[in-house]
Amino acid sequence: MNIRHCSLLLFSLLVLINCQKSSVDESAETPKENEPIEEIARETYFSYSSSPPLNPDQEIENWIITHNAKGEILNFKKFIQGDSFSLETSSDSLTPKISATYLTIEKVNNMEIFNLSTFTDLQKGHFEDRINKWQPTEIPPQTSEFEVTIKNLPITEDYGLNPVKISSEIGRLGGSSSSKVYSNGLRETNFLDVPKYEGLDSYFISVIDDFNILKFCQIDNPSGENIELDYNTHFSEPDKDISLPLPPHENFLLNIAGFKANQDFGEFSEGALFIDIISQVNTNVSTNPLRAGYSDNFEKFRTQFRIDFIDYSYGIFKYGDALESIEIMEKPKLTILDDSIYNFKWEIDISTFIKSVHFWKLPSITLTDGTTIIGNWTITNPQETTVIQGKIPQEILEKYPNLSIEELKYTRSSFDFEVPGGLYKSREFVTLMAP
């Protein structure tokens, strides 16, 4: 074989090798024809629905910020109260639990108010239902008026209507009253212009007398213009008495009311009032013991009790059956290991609580233009003693430079406990102030 033939053969081999190499490289980089391209799945992890604002003229901006359990931002969105929306993200960024932070910004009366509220223990796929389903008790048409006279009341001081209350299942009744004390020291009280409502045939009176005795009287199917009652014969003590002496305290409230079986619970004013005391208003109330009790004329009850001490508060709100007793919890020991928002850690010597809520507050700041900045952040957390709180997106902080997260100061923590047999918004709680 001559040199010319050898050169030609060598050139052909090199071309063949390069063509094969090019073919291999192209097949490695280019997917086969019709082969599907792998995509990262997306998932709806949070949905929200709310009622329109009660005051549509109130200018409030609303944001929601969501994080996964590692504190990584999933999404943030500005919305209007009354909106309904869903949030989705790539499935690989989700965790079984997520958190949602609601931020509201309101400017009113030379104030800029920031409120943040975080819920850290939401299940992936959570639906936040903020549609207002509660309706106030509908007042039936008034059909007439009547008067009630109560004689021989052992009440010497004129405290207005504080020790004597007249109500029905829809709450305290209107009208006026007059009263006089006889030479024997007993009082006669007259309720005037008491409204009678269509379909309401039971009216309820509660009295706490000068001897700190609680008594009830129910009037059924009132007829005529004036009903005369004698305190000694028509009034009886509660069917269940849960009175208790109060230790030294700052303030307290006690509200107990009765409801019919088919009646919705009211927040504070509805229901036949057995007792209704706010210590800052009713300053003459005896607390040794504090009188509390129930009447069997009603099928279910609202009991609200809270007492404030110098460094903690205790409360129990029960809707449903009557309480058997009220036992004020002693102050637990709370140790704060880190009081910052993003690294909050704590210890407490109780383990039976079902959730905790922690509070931070922005010290009052007044800008040079006279605007006062107010800020609050609450974080609702389960039993875990370390709160993993994701940060507020930089875009929001730049939009609202007066939202000074680093200036927030921890103020208190509240711990909720289960109320056996409790319905509606029943809760038992203790709130501890910052050390």
Coordinates of C-alpha atoms in Angstrom, one line a residue:
M1 CA 0.0 0.0 0.0
N2 CA 1.5 3.3 -1.0
I3 CA 1.7 6.4 1.2
R4 CA -1.2 8.1 -0.6
H5 CA -3.6 5.2 0.2
C6 CA -2.5 5.1 3.9
S7 CA -3.2 8.8 4.3
L8 CA -6.6 8.5 2.8
L9 CA -7.5 5.5 5.0
L10 CA -6.3 7.4 8.2
F11 CA -8.5 10.5 7.2
S12 CA -11.6 8.3 6.7
L13 CA -11.1 6.6 10.2
L14 CA -10.8 10.0 11.9
V15 CA -14.0 11.3 10.2
L16 CA -15.9 8.1 11.3
I17 CA -14.7 8.4 14.9
N18 CA -15.7 12.1 15.2
C19 CA -19.2 11.4 13.7
Q20 CA -19.8 8.6 16.3
K21 CA -18.6 10.9 19.1
S22 CA -20.9 13.7 17.9
S23 CA -23.8 11.3 17.8
V24 CA -23.2 10.0 21.3
D25 CA -22.9 13.6 22.8
E26 CA -26.1 14.8 21.1
S27 CA -28.0 11.8 22.4
A28 CA -26.8 12.5 25.9
E29 CA -27.9 16.2 25.8
T30 CA -31.1 15.9 23.9
P31 CA -34.1 13.9 25.2
K32 CA -35.6 11.3 23.0
E33 CA -38.4 12.2 20.8
N34 CA -41.8 12.3 22.7
E35 CA -40.1 11.7 26.1
P36 CA -42.0 13.7 28.8
I37 CA -40.0 16.5 30.6
E38 CA -40.1 16.0 34.4
E39 CA -41.9 18.9 36.2
I40 CA -42.0 19.7 39.9
A41 CA -45.6 19.3 41.1
R42 CA -47.5 22.3 42.6
E43 CA -49.9 21.9 45.5
T44 CA -52.6 24.1 47.1
Y45 CA -51.6 24.2 50.7
F46 CA -53.8 27.1 52.2
S47 CA -57.2 28.5 51.5
Y48 CA -59.0 31.5 53.0
S49 CA -62.5 33.0 53.0
S50 CA -63.8 35.9 55.0
S51 CA -66.8 38.2 55.5
P52 CA -66.7 41.8 54.4
P53 CA -65.6 44.3 57.1
L54 CA -68.3 45.5 59.5
N55 CA -67.1 49.1 58.8
P56 CA -66.3 49.4 55.1
D57 CA -65.1 53.0 55.5
Q58 CA -62.3 51.9 57.8
E59 CA -59.0 51.9 55.9
I60 CA -57.0 48.8 56.8
E61 CA -54.4 47.0 54.7
N62 CA -54.3 43.3 55.0
W63 CA -51.4 40.9 54.2
I64 CA -50.9 37.2 54.7
I65 CA -47.4 35.6 54.9
T66 CA -47.0 31.8 55.0
H67 CA -44.0 29.8 56.0
N68 CA -43.2 26.1 56.1
A69 CA -42.1 24.4 59.4
K70 CA -38.5 25.3 58.7
G71 CA -39.3 29.0 58.6
E72 CA -38.9 29.4 54.9
I73 CA -41.3 31.8 53.1
L74 CA -43.9 30.0 51.0
N75 CA -45.9 33.0 49.8
F76 CA -47.1 36.5 50.8
K77 CA -50.1 38.3 49.5
K78 CA -52.0 41.5 50.0
F79 CA -55.8 41.0 50.2
I80 CA -59.1 42.7 51.1
Q81 CA -61.3 41.6 54.0
G82 CA -64.1 39.7 52.3
D83 CA -61.8 38.0 49.8
S84 CA -61.6 34.3 49.1
F85 CA -58.3 32.9 47.8
S86 CA -56.0 29.9 47.7
L87 CA -52.2 29.7 47.9
E88 CA -50.1 27.1 46.1
T89 CA -46.4 26.3 45.8
S90 CA -44.1 23.6 44.7
S91 CA -44.7 20.4 46.6
D92 CA -41.0 19.9 47.5
S93 CA -41.0 23.2 49.5
L94 CA -43.9 22.1 51.7
T95 CA -43.8 20.5 55.1
P96 CA -46.7 18.6 56.9
K97 CA -47.2 21.7 59.1
I98 CA -47.3 25.3 58.0
S99 CA -47.7 28.7 59.6
A100 CA -49.7 31.8 58.6
T101 CA -49.1 35.3 59.7
Y102 CA -51.7 38.0 59.3
L103 CA -50.5 41.6 59.1
T104 CA -52.9 44.6 59.3
I105 CA -51.8 48.2 58.9
E106 CA -54.2 51.0 59.9
K107 CA -53.7 54.8 59.9
V108 CA -56.1 56.7 62.1
N109 CA -55.9 59.9 64.3
N110 CA -52.2 60.5 63.8
M111 CA -51.5 56.8 64.6
E112 CA -50.0 54.1 62.4
I113 CA -51.0 50.7 63.9
F114 CA -49.3 47.4 63.0
N115 CA -50.9 44.2 64.2
L116 CA -49.4 40.8 63.4
S117 CA -50.9 37.5 64.4
T118 CA -49.2 34.2 63.7
F119 CA -50.6 30.6 63.9
T120 CA -47.7 28.1 63.7
D121 CA -49.5 24.7 63.9
L122 CA -51.6 24.6 60.8
Q123 CA -51.9 21.4 58.7
K124 CA -50.8 21.6 55.1
G125 CA -54.0 22.1 53.1
H126 CA -55.6 24.3 55.9
F127 CA -58.8 26.2 55.2
E128 CA -59.2 29.4 57.2
D129 CA -62.9 30.1 57.5
R130 CA -63.5 33.6 58.7
I131 CA -67.1 33.9 57.5
N132 CA -69.1 35.5 60.3
K133 CA -71.7 33.0 61.2
W134 CA -72.6 34.5 64.6
Q135 CA -75.8 36.5 64.6
P136 CA -77.0 38.5 67.6
T137 CA -80.1 37.3 69.3
E138 CA -83.1 38.7 67.4
I139 CA -85.3 40.8 69.6
P140 CA -89.0 39.8 69.2
P141 CA -91.7 42.5 68.7
Q142 CA -92.7 44.2 71.9
T143 CA -96.3 43.7 72.7
S144 CA -96.8 45.6 75.9
E145 CA -95.2 46.9 79.1
F146 CA -95.6 45.9 82.8
E147 CA -94.2 46.9 86.2
V148 CA -92.6 44.8 88.9
T149 CA -92.6 45.8 92.6
I150 CA -90.3 43.9 95.0
K151 CA -91.0 44.5 98.7
N152 CA -88.9 43.8 101.8
L153 CA -85.5 43.8 100.1
P154 CA -82.7 43.8 102.7
I155 CA -80.7 46.4 100.8
T156 CA -80.1 49.6 102.6
E157 CA -77.7 51.5 100.4
D158 CA -78.8 52.8 97.0
Y159 CA -76.4 51.1 94.5
G160 CA -78.7 51.6 91.6
L161 CA -79.6 48.4 89.8
N162 CA -76.3 46.7 90.6
P163 CA -77.7 44.3 93.2
V164 CA -81.1 43.8 91.5
K165 CA -81.2 42.8 87.8
I166 CA -84.2 41.9 85.7
S167 CA -83.7 40.1 82.4
S168 CA -85.0 37.4 80.0
E169 CA -83.4 34.8 77.8
I170 CA -82.5 37.6 75.4
G171 CA -80.6 39.6 78.1
R172 CA -81.1 42.5 80.4
L173 CA -84.4 44.4 79.9
G174 CA -84.8 48.1 79.5
G175 CA -87.1 50.4 81.4
S176 CA -86.6 52.6 84.5
S177 CA -86.8 52.0 88.2
S178 CA -87.5 53.8 91.5
S179 CA -86.7 52.7 95.0
K180 CA -87.3 53.7 98.7
V181 CA -86.2 52.5 102.1
Y182 CA -88.7 52.2 105.0
S183 CA -88.0 52.8 108.7
N184 CA -87.3 49.1 109.3
G185 CA -84.3 49.3 106.9
L186 CA -86.0 47.3 104.1
R187 CA -86.2 48.5 100.6
E188 CA -89.0 48.5 98.0
T189 CA -87.9 48.6 94.4
N190 CA -90.1 49.3 91.4
F191 CA -89.2 48.3 87.8
L192 CA -91.2 50.6 85.5
D193 CA -92.0 50.2 81.8
V194 CA -90.6 46.7 81.6
P195 CA -91.0 45.6 78.0
K196 CA -93.0 42.4 77.3
Y197 CA -92.0 40.6 74.1
E198 CA -93.9 38.3 71.8
G199 CA -93.1 34.7 72.5
L200 CA -91.1 35.5 75.7
D201 CA -93.1 34.4 78.7
S202 CA -90.4 34.0 81.3
Y203 CA -88.7 36.9 83.1
F204 CA -85.9 36.5 85.6
I205 CA -84.8 38.6 88.6
S206 CA -81.5 38.1 90.6
V207 CA -80.7 39.9 93.8
I208 CA -77.6 40.1 96.1
D209 CA -78.7 41.5 99.4
D210 CA -76.9 43.3 102.2
F211 CA -76.0 39.9 103.8
N212 CA -74.3 38.8 100.6
I213 CA -77.0 36.3 99.8
L214 CA -77.8 35.5 96.2
K215 CA -81.4 34.8 95.3
F216 CA -83.4 34.3 92.1
C217 CA -87.1 34.7 91.1
Q218 CA -88.7 33.7 87.7
I219 CA -91.9 35.4 86.6
D220 CA -93.9 33.2 84.1
N221 CA -96.6 34.6 81.8
P222 CA -96.8 38.1 83.4
S223 CA -100.3 39.6 83.1
G224 CA -101.7 42.9 84.3
E225 CA -99.8 46.2 84.7
N226 CA -98.1 45.6 88.1
I227 CA -96.7 42.4 89.5
E228 CA -96.0 42.4 93.3
L229 CA -93.3 40.2 94.7
D230 CA -92.1 39.7 98.3
Y231 CA -88.4 39.0 98.7
N232 CA -89.0 36.6 101.6
T233 CA -91.6 34.4 99.8
H234 CA -91.0 34.6 96.1
F235 CA -87.2 34.5 95.9
S236 CA -85.1 31.4 96.5
E237 CA -81.4 30.6 96.6
P238 CA -79.6 29.1 93.6
D239 CA -80.2 25.4 92.7
K240 CA -76.5 25.1 92.4
D241 CA -74.1 27.4 94.4
I242 CA -70.5 27.7 93.4
S243 CA -69.6 30.7 95.5
L244 CA -65.9 31.2 96.3
P245 CA -63.8 33.5 98.4
L246 CA -61.3 35.6 96.4
P247 CA -57.7 36.0 97.4
P248 CA -56.2 39.5 97.3
H249 CA -56.4 40.6 93.6
E250 CA -56.3 43.6 91.2
N251 CA -59.5 43.1 89.2
F252 CA -62.1 40.4 88.3
L253 CA -65.2 39.8 86.3
L254 CA -68.0 37.3 86.7
N255 CA -70.9 36.7 84.3
I256 CA -73.3 33.8 84.5
A257 CA -76.4 33.5 82.4
G258 CA -79.0 30.9 81.5
F259 CA -80.2 29.8 78.0
K260 CA -82.9 27.7 76.6
A261 CA -81.9 24.4 74.9
N262 CA -82.5 25.6 71.3
Q263 CA -81.0 29.1 71.9
D264 CA -77.5 30.1 70.6
F265 CA -75.0 31.2 73.2
G266 CA -74.3 34.9 73.5
E267 CA -71.0 36.5 74.1
F268 CA -71.8 38.6 77.1
S269 CA -75.1 40.4 77.1
E270 CA -77.5 37.7 75.9
G271 CA -79.1 35.2 78.3
A272 CA -81.0 35.5 81.6
L273 CA -78.5 37.1 84.0
F274 CA -77.8 35.2 87.2
I275 CA -74.8 37.4 88.1
D276 CA -73.0 40.1 86.2
I277 CA -70.0 41.9 87.9
I278 CA -67.0 43.9 86.7
S279 CA -65.1 44.8 89.8
Q280 CA -63.9 48.2 88.5
V281 CA -67.5 49.2 88.0
N282 CA -69.2 47.3 90.9
T283 CA -66.8 48.4 93.6
N284 CA -69.1 47.5 96.5
V285 CA -69.3 43.7 95.8
S286 CA -68.4 41.4 98.6
T287 CA -65.7 38.8 97.7
N288 CA -65.7 36.7 100.8
P289 CA -67.3 34.8 99.3
L290 CA -68.0 36.0 95.8
R291 CA -71.5 34.8 95.1
A292 CA -72.1 32.6 92.0
G293 CA -74.8 30.1 91.2
Y294 CA -77.3 28.6 88.7
S295 CA -81.0 28.1 88.2
D296 CA -82.5 24.8 87.0
N297 CA -85.1 26.8 85.0
F298 CA -82.6 26.8 82.1
E299 CA -81.0 24.0 80.1
K300 CA -77.5 25.4 79.5
F301 CA -75.3 28.2 80.7
R302 CA -72.6 30.7 80.0
T303 CA -70.0 31.1 82.8
Q304 CA -67.2 33.7 82.4
F305 CA -64.8 34.3 85.2
R306 CA -61.4 36.0 85.2
I307 CA -59.3 37.3 88.0
D308 CA -56.2 39.5 87.6
F309 CA -53.3 39.5 90.1
I310 CA -50.2 41.7 90.0
D311 CA -48.1 39.3 87.8
Y312 CA -50.6 36.8 86.3
S313 CA -54.3 36.2 85.5
Y314 CA -56.5 33.2 85.6
G315 CA -59.8 32.6 83.9
I316 CA -62.4 30.0 82.8
F317 CA -65.1 30.5 80.2
K318 CA -67.5 27.6 79.9
Y319 CA -70.5 27.3 77.6
G320 CA -72.7 24.3 78.2
D321 CA -73.3 22.6 81.6
A322 CA -72.9 24.5 84.8
L323 CA -69.5 24.5 86.5
E324 CA -69.2 22.3 89.6
S325 CA -66.9 24.8 91.2
I326 CA -64.3 27.5 90.4
E327 CA -60.8 26.7 91.5
I328 CA -58.2 29.5 90.8
M329 CA -55.0 28.1 89.5
E330 CA -51.8 29.0 91.3
K331 CA -49.2 30.8 89.3
P332 CA -47.0 28.4 87.2
K333 CA -43.3 29.0 86.9
L334 CA -42.4 30.3 83.4
T335 CA -38.8 30.7 82.4
I336 CA -37.9 32.6 79.2
L337 CA -34.7 31.4 77.7
D338 CA -34.8 33.7 74.6
D339 CA -37.4 36.5 74.4
S340 CA -36.8 37.5 70.7
I341 CA -39.4 37.0 68.1
Y342 CA -37.3 34.8 65.8
N343 CA -35.6 32.7 68.4
F344 CA -38.3 32.5 71.2
K345 CA -37.6 29.7 73.7
W346 CA -39.2 29.1 77.1
E347 CA -39.9 26.5 79.8
I348 CA -42.9 26.1 82.1
D349 CA -43.6 23.7 85.0
I350 CA -47.0 22.5 83.6
S351 CA -47.6 20.1 80.8
T352 CA -51.4 19.9 80.5
F353 CA -52.0 22.9 78.4
I354 CA -53.3 22.5 74.8
K355 CA -51.9 25.7 73.2
S356 CA -49.9 28.8 74.1
V357 CA -50.1 32.4 72.9
H358 CA -47.2 34.7 73.2
F359 CA -47.3 38.5 73.0
W360 CA -44.8 41.2 71.9
K361 CA -45.4 45.0 71.9
L362 CA -43.7 47.9 70.2
P363 CA -42.7 50.6 72.7
S364 CA -44.6 53.8 71.8
I365 CA -42.7 55.8 69.2
T366 CA -43.7 59.3 68.1
L367 CA -42.1 60.5 64.8
T368 CA -41.1 64.1 64.0
D369 CA -44.3 64.6 62.1
G370 CA -46.4 63.7 65.2
T371 CA -47.3 60.2 64.1
T372 CA -47.4 57.6 66.9
I373 CA -46.3 54.1 65.9
I374 CA -48.1 51.2 67.6
G375 CA -47.2 47.6 67.0
N376 CA -48.2 44.2 68.4
W377 CA -47.4 40.6 67.5
T378 CA -49.1 37.5 68.9
I379 CA -47.9 34.0 68.1
T380 CA -50.2 31.1 68.8
N381 CA -48.2 27.9 69.3
P382 CA -48.8 24.3 70.4
Q383 CA -47.0 22.7 73.3
E384 CA -43.5 23.0 71.7
T385 CA -41.3 25.3 73.8
T386 CA -39.4 26.5 70.8
V387 CA -41.2 28.8 68.3
I388 CA -39.9 28.5 64.7
Q389 CA -41.1 31.9 63.3
G390 CA -40.3 32.8 59.7
K391 CA -39.2 36.3 58.9
I392 CA -41.3 39.0 57.4
P393 CA -40.4 39.4 53.7
Q394 CA -38.0 42.2 52.9
E395 CA -40.5 43.7 50.3
I396 CA -43.0 44.3 53.1
L397 CA -40.5 45.8 55.5
E398 CA -39.3 48.2 52.8
K399 CA -42.9 49.2 52.0
Y400 CA -43.6 49.9 55.7
P401 CA -40.4 51.3 57.2
N402 CA -42.1 52.1 60.5
L403 CA -42.7 48.4 61.2
S404 CA -39.7 48.0 63.4
I405 CA -39.6 44.2 64.2
E406 CA -36.3 44.5 66.0
E407 CA -37.9 46.9 68.5
L408 CA -40.7 44.6 69.6
K409 CA -40.5 43.6 73.3
Y410 CA -41.9 40.4 74.8
T411 CA -44.7 41.2 77.3
R412 CA -46.6 38.0 78.3
S413 CA -47.6 34.4 77.5
S414 CA -51.0 32.7 77.9
F415 CA -51.7 29.0 78.2
D416 CA -55.1 27.4 77.4
F417 CA -56.4 24.2 78.9
E418 CA -59.3 21.9 77.9
V419 CA -62.7 22.5 79.6
P420 CA -64.4 19.1 80.0
G421 CA -67.8 19.2 78.5
G422 CA -67.3 22.7 77.2
L423 CA -69.0 23.9 74.0
Y424 CA -68.6 26.9 71.7
K425 CA -65.7 29.1 72.9
S426 CA -65.0 27.3 76.2
R427 CA -61.5 27.8 77.5
E428 CA -59.6 27.8 80.8
F429 CA -56.4 29.8 80.8
V430 CA -53.6 31.4 82.7
T431 CA -51.6 34.4 81.6
L432 CA -48.2 35.2 82.9
M433 CA -46.5 38.5 82.6
A434 CA -42.9 38.9 81.4
P435 CA -40.4 38.4 84.2

